[in-house]
XYZ file of N, CA, C and O in Angstrom:
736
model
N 0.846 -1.189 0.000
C 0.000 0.000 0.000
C 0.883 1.240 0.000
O 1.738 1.212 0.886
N 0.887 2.334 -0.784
C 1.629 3.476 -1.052
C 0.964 4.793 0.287
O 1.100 5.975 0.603
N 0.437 3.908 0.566
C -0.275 4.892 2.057
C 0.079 4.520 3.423
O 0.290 3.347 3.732
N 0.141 5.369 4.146
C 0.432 5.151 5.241
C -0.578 5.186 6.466
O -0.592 4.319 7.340
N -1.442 6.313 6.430
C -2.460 6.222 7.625
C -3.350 7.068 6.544
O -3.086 7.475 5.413
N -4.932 7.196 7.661
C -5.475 7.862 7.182
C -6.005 8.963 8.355
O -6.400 8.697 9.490
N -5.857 10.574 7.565
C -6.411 11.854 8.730
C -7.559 12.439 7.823
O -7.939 12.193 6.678
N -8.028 13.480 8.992
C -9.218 14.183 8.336
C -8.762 15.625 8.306
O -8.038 16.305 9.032
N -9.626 15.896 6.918
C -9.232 17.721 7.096
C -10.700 18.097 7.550
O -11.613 17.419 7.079
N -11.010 19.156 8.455
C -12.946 19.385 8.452
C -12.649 20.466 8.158
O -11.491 20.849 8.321
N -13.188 20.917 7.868
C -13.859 22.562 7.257
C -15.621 23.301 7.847
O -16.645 22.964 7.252
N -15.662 24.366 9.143
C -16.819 24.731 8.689
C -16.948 26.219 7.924
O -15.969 26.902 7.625
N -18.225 26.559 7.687
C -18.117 27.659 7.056
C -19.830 28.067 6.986
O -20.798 27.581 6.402
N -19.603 29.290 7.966
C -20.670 29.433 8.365
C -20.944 31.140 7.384
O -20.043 31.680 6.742
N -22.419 31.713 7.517
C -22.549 32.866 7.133
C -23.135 32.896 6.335
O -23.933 33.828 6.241
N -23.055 31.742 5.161
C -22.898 31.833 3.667
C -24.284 32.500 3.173
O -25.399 32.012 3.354
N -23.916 34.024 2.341
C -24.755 34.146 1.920
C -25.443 34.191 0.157
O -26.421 34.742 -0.349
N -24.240 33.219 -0.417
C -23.982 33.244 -1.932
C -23.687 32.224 -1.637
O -23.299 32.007 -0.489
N -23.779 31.082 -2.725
C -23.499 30.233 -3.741
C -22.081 30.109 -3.857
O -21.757 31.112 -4.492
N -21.084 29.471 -3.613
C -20.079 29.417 -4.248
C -19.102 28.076 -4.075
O -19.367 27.400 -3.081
N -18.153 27.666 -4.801
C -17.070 26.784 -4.699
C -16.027 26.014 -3.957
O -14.841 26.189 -4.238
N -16.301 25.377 -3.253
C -14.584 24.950 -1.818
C -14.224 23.840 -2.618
O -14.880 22.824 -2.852
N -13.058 24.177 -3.020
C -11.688 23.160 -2.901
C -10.481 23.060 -1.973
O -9.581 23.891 -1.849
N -10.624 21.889 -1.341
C -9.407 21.395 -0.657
C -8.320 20.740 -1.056
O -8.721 19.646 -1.452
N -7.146 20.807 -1.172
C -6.268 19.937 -1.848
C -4.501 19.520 -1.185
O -3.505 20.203 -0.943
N -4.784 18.274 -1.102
C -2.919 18.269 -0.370
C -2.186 18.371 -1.545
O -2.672 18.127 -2.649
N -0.947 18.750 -1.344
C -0.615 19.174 -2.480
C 1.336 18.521 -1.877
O 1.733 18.741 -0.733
N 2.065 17.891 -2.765
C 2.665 17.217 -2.449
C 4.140 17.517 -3.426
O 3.911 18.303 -4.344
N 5.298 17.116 -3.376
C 6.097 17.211 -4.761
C 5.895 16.861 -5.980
O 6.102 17.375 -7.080
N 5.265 15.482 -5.437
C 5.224 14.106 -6.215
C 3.362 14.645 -6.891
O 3.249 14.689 -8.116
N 2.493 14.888 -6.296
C 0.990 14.805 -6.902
C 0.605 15.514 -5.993
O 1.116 15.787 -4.907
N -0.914 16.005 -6.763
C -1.976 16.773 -5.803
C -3.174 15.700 -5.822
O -3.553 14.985 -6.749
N -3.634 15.810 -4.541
C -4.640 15.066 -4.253
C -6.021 15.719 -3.686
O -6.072 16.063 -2.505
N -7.294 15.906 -4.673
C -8.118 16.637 -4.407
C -9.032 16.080 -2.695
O -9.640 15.012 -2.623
N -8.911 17.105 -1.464
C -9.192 16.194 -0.646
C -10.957 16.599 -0.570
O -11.530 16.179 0.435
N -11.579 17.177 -1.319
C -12.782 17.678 -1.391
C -12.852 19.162 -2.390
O -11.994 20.045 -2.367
N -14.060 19.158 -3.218
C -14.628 19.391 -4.438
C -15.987 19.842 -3.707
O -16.267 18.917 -2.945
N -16.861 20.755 -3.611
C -18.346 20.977 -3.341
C -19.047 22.052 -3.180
O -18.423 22.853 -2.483
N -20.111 22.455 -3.522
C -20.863 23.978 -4.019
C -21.641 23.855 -2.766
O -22.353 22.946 -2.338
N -21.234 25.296 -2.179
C -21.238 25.638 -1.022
C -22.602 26.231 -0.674
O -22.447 27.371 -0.236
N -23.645 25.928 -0.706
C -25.320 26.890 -0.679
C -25.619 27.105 0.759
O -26.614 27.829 0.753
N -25.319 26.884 1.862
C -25.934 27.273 3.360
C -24.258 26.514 4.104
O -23.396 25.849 3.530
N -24.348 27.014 5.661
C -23.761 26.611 6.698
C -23.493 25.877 6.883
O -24.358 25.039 7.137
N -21.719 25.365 6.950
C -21.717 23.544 6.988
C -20.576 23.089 7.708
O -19.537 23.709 7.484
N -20.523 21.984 8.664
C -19.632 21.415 9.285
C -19.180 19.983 8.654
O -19.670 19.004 9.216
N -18.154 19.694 7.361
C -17.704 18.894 7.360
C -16.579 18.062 7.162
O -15.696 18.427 6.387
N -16.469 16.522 8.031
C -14.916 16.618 7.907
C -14.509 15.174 6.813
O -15.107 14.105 6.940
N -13.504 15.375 5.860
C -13.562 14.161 4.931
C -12.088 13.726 5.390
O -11.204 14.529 5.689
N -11.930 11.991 5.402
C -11.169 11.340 5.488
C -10.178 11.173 4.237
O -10.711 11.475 3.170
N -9.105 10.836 4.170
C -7.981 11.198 2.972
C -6.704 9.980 3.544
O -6.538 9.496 4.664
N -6.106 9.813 2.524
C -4.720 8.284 3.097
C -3.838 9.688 3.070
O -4.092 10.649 2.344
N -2.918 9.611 3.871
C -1.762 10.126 3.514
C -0.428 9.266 2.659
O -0.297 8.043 2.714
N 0.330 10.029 2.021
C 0.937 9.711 0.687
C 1.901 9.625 1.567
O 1.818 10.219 2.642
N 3.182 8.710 1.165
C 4.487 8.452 1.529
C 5.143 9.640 0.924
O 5.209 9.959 -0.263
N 5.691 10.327 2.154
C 6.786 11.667 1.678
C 7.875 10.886 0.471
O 8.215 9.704 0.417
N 8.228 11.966 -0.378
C 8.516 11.949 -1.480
C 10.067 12.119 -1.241
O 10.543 13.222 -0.972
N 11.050 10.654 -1.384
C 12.238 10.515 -1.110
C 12.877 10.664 0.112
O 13.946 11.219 0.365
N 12.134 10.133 0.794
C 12.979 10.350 2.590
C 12.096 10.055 3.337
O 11.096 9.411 3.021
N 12.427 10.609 4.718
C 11.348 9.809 5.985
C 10.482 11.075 5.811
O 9.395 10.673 5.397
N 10.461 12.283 5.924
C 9.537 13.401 5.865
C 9.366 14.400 4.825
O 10.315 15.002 4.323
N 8.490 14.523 4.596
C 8.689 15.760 3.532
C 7.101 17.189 4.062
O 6.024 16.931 4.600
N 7.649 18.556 3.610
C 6.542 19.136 3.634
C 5.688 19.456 2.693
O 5.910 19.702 1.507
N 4.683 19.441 3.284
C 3.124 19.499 2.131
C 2.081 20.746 2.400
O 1.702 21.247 3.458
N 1.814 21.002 1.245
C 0.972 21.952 1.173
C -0.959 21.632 1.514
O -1.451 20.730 0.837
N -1.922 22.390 2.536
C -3.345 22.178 1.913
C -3.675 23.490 1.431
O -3.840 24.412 2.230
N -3.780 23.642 0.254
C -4.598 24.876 -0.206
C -6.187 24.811 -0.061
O -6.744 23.726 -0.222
N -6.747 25.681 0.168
C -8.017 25.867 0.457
C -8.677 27.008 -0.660
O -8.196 28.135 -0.784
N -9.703 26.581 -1.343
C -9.833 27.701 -2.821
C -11.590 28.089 -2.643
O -12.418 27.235 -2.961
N -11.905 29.079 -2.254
C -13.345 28.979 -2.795
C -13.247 30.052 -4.123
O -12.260 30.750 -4.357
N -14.340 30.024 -4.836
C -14.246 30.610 -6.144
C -16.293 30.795 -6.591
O -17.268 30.387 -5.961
N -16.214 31.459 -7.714
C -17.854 31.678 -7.964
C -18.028 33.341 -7.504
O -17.385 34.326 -7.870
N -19.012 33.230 -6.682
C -19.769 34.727 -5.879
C -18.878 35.140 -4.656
O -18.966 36.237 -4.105
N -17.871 33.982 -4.232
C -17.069 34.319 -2.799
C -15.945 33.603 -3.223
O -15.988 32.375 -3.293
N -14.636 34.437 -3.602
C -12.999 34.468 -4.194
C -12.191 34.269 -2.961
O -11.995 35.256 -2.252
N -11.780 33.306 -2.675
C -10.781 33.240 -1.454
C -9.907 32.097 -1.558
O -10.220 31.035 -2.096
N -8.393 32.457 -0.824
C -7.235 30.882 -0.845
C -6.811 31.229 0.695
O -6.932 32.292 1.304
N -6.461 30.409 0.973
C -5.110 30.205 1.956
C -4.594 28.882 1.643
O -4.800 28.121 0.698
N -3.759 28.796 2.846
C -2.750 27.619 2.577
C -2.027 27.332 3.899
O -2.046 28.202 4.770
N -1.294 25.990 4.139
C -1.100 25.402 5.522
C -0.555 24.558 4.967
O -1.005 23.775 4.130
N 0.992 24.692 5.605
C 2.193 23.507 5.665
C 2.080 22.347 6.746
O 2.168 22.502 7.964
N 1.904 21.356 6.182
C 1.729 20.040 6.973
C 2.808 19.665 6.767
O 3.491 20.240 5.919
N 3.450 18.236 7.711
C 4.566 17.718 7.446
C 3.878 16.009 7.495
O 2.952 15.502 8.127
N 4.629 15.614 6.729
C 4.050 14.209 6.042
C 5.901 13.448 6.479
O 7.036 13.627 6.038
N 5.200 12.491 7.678
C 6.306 11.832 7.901
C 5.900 10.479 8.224
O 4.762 10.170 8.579
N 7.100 9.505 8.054
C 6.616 7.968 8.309
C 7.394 7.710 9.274
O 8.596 7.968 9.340
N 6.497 7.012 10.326
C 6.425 6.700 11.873
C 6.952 5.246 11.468
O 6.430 4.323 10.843
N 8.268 5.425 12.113
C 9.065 3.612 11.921
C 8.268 2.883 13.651
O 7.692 3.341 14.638
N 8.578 1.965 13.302
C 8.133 0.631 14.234
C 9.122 1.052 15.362
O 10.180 1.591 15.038
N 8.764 0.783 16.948
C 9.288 0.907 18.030
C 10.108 -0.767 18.636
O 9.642 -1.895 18.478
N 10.942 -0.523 19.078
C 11.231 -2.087 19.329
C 11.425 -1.708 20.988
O 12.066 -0.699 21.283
N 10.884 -2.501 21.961
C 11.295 -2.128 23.160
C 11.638 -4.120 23.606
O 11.091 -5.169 23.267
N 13.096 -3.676 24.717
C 12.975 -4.625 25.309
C 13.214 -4.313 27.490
O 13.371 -3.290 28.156
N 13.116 -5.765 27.847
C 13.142 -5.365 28.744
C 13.336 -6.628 29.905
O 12.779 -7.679 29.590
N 13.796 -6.622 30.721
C 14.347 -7.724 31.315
C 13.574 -7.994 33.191
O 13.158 -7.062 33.879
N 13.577 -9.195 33.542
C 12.395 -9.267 34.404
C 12.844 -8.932 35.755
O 11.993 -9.128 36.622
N 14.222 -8.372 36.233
C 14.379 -7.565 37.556
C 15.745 -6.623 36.716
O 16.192 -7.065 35.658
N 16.188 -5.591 37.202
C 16.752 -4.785 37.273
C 18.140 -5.164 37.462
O 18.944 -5.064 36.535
N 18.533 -5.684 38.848
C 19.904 -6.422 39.519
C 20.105 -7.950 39.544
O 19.251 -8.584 40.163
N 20.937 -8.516 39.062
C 20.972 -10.061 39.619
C 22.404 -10.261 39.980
O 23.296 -9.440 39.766
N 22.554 -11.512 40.588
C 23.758 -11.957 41.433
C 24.125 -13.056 40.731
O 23.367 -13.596 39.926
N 25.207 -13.429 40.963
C 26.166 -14.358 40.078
C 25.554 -15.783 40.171
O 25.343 -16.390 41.221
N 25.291 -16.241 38.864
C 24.686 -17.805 38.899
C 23.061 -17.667 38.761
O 22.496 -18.756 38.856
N 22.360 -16.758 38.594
C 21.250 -16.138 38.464
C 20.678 -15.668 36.875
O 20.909 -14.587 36.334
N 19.891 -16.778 36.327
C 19.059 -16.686 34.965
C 18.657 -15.266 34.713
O 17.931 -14.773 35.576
N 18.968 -14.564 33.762
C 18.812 -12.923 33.155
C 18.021 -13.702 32.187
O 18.410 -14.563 31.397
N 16.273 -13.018 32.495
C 15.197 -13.610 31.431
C 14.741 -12.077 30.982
O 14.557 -11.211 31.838
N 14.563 -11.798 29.443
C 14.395 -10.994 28.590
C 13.759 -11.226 27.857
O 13.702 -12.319 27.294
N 12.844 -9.939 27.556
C 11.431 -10.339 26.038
C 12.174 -8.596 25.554
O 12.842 -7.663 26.000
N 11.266 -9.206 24.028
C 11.714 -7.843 23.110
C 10.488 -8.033 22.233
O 9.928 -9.115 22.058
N 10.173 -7.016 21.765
C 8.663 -6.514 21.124
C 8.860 -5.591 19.833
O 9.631 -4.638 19.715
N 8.122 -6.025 19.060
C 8.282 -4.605 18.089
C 6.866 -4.356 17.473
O 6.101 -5.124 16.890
N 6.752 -2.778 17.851
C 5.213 -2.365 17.753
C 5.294 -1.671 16.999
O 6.047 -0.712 17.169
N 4.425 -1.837 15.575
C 4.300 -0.607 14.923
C 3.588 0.730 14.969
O 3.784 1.414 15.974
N 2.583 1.316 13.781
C 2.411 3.062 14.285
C 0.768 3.010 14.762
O 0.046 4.000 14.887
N 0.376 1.593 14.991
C -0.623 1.542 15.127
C -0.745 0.784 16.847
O -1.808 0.621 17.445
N 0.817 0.362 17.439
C 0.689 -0.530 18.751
C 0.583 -1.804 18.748
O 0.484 -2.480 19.772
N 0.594 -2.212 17.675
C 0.577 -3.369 16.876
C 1.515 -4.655 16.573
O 2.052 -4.800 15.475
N 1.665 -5.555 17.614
C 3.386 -6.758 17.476
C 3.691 -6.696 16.123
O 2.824 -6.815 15.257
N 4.815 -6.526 15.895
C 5.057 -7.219 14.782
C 5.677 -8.255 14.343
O 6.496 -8.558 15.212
N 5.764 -9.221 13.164
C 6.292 -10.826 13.656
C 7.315 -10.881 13.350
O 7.953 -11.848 13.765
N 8.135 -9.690 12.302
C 9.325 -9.949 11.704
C 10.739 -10.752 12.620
O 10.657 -10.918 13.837
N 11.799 -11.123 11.939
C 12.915 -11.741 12.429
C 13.786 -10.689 13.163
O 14.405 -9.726 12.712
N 13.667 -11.098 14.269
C 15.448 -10.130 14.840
C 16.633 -10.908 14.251
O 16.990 -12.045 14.563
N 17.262 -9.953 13.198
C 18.271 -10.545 12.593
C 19.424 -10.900 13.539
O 20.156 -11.827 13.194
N 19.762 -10.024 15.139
C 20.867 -10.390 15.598
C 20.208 -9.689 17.107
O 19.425 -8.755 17.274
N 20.919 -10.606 18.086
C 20.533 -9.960 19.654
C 21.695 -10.078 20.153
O 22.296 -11.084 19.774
N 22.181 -9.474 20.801
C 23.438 -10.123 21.614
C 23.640 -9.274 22.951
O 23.135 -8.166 23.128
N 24.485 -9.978 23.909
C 24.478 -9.164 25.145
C 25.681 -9.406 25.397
O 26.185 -10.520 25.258
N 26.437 -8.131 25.900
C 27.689 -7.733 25.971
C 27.714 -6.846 28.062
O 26.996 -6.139 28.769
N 29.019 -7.550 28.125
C 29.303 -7.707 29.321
C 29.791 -6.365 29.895
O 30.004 -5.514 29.031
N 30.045 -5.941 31.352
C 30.896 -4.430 31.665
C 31.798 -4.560 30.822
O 31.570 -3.736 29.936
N 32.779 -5.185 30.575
C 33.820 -4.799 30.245
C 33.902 -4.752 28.314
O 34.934 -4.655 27.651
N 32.589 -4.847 27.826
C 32.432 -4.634 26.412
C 32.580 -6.003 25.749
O 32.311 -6.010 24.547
N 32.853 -6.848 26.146
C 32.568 -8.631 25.433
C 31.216 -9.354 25.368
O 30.435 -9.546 26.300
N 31.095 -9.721 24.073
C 29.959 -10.360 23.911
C 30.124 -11.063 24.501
O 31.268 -11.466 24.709
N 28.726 -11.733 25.258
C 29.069 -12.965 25.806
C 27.590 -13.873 25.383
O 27.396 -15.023 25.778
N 26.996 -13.395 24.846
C 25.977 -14.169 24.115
C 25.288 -13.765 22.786
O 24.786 -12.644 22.870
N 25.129 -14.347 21.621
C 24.589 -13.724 20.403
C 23.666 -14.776 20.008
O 24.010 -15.937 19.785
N 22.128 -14.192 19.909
C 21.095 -15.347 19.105
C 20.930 -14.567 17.528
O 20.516 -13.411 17.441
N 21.327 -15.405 16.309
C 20.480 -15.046 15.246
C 19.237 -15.513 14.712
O 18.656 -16.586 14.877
N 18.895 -14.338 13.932
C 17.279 -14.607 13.127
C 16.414 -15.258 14.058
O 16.365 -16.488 14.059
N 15.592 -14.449 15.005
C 15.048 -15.045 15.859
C 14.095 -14.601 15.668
O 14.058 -13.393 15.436
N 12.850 -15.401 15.679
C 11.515 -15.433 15.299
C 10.304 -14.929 16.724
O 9.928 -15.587 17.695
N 10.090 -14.028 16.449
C 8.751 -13.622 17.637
C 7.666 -14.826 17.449
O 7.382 -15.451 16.428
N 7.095 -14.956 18.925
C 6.274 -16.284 19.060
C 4.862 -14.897 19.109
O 5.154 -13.755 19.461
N 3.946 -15.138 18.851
C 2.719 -14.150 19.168
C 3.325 -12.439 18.967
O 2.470 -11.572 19.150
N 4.382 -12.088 18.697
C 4.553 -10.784 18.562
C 5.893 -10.592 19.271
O 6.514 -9.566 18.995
N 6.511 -11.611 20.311
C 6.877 -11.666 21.370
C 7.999 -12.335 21.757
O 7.696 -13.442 22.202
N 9.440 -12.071 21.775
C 10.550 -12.662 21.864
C 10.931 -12.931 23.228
O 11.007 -11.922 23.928
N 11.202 -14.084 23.813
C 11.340 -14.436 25.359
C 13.061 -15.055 24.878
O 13.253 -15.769 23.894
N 13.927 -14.678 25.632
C 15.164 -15.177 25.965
C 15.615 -15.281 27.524
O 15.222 -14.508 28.397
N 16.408 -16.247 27.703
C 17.224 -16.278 28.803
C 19.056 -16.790 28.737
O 19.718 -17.545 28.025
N 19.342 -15.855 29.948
C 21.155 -16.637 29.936
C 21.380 -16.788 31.585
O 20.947 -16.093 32.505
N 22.243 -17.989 31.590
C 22.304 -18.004 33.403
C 24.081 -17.283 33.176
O 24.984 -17.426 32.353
N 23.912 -16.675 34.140
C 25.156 -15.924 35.323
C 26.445 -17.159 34.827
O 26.205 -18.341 34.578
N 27.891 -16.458 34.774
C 28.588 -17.294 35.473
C 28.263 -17.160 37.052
O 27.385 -16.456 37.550
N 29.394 -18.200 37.876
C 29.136 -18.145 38.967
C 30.089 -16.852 39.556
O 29.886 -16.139 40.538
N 31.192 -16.836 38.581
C 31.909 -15.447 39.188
C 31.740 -14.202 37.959
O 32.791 -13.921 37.382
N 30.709 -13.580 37.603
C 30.776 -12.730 36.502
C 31.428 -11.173 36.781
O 31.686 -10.834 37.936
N 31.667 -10.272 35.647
C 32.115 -9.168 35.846
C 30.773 -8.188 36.582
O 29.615 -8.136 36.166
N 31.336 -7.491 37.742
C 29.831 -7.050 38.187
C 29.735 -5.365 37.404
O 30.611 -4.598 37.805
N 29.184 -5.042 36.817
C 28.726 -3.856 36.377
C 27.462 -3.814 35.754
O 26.566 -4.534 36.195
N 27.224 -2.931 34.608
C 26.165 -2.912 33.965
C 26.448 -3.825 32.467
O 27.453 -3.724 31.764
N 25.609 -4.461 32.292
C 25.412 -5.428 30.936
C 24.074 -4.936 29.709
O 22.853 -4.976 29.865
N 24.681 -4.600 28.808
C 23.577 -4.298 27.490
C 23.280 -5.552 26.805
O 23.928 -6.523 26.413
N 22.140 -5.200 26.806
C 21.602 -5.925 25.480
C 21.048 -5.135 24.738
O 20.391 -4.114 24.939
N 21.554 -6.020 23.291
C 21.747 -4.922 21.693
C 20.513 -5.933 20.966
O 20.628 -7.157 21.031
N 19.451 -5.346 20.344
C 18.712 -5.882 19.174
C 18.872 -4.935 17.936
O 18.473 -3.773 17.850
N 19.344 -5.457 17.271
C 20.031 -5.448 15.960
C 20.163 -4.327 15.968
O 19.253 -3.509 15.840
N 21.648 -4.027 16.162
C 22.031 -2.708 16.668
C 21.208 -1.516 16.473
O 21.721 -0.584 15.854
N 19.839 -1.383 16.964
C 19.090 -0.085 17.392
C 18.502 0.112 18.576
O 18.177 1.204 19.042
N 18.360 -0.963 19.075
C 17.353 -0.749 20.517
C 18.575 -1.465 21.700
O 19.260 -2.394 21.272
N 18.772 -1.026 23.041
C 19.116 -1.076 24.070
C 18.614 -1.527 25.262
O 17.794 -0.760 25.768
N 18.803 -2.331 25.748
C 18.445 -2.411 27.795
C 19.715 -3.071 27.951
O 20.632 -3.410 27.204
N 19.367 -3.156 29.575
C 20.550 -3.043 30.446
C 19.936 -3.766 31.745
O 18.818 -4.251 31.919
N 21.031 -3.673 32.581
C 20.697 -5.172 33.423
C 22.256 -4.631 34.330
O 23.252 -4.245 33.719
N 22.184 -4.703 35.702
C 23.270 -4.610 36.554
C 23.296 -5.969 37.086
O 22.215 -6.541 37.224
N 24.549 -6.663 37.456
C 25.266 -7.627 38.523
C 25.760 -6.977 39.724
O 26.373 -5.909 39.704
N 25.461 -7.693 40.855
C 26.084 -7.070 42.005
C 26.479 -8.527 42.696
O 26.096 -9.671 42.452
N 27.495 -7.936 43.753
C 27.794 -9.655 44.461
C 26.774 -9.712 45.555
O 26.237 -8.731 46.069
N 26.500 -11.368 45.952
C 25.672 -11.335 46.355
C 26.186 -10.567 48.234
O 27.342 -10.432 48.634
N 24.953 -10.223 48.979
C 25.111 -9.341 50.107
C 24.965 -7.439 50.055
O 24.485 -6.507 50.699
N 25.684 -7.701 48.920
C 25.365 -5.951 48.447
C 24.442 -5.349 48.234
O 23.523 -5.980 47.712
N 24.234 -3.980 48.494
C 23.259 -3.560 48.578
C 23.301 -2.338 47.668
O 22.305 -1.624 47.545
């Protein structure tokens, strides 16, 4: 689909005491798209639904709505919209904060699109890297079960104690501290 969501423009326009013309139109690099056409005879509140167009060579682009009446009542303006595409969120997140050496680090990772929506695609690469910057675990092409990626790794029994990342395919981040056990 060359669309991305769909918004409304409303228009009222009250007073009217003539006959005359409203055109609405997004107006784009790439095409104009008439978002309403209609002969205007009495007082009116209405709002029409429209897809928005994929910005034209990049993640955003700006767009024009011109507004035209014409006939017995001559009038324009105009209003810069910005037409941008909302990438998918990936969040992950791990099931306590601190753990102690010899202690299972269990992790889910999610990816929601612009609607909140799982999505099922493959995590091409996960890996979790230790304080001192060493991987110490990497899963590939890993498949979401229901929307929904569940992993686990157990502790050595003597690990490096600091903070530990975990990387999904190098864009999204969490983190996870070791402490020895007694500490507070």
């Amino acid at each position: 689909d060359r669309f991305r969501a769909t918004q409304q423009a409303c228009i009222h326009v009250h007073n009217v005491r003539r006959h005359f013309t409203l055109d609405i139109k997004l107006e784009t690099t790439r095409q104009n798209i008439s978002l309403l056409h209609k002969t205007i005879k009495e007082d009116m509140y209405e709002c029409v639904s429209y897809r928005v167009p994929l910005p034209s060579g990049g993640l955003e682009e700006v767009a024009t709505i011109l507004v035209e009446g014409s006939g017995a009542v001559n009038f324009n303006g105009s209003k810069q919209v910005l037409l941008q595409i909302v990438a998918n969120g990936t969040f992950c997140q791990t099931d306590k904060p601190i753990y102690q050496p010899g202690q299972t680090v269990k992790f889910r990772a999610v990816t929601l699109n612009s609607t909140f929506a799982p999505q099922s695609g493959k995590y091409s690469k996960i890996t979790l890297q230790d304080p001192n910057g060493n991987m110490i675990a990497q899963w590939l092409d890993v498949k979401p079960q229901g929307g929904l990626v569940d992993l686990s790794l157990r502790l050595a029994s003597e690990p490096p104690y600091g903070t530990y990342l975990i990387n999904i395919d190098d864009k999204t981040m969490c983190n996870f501290d070791t402490q020895e056990i007694g500490r507070a």
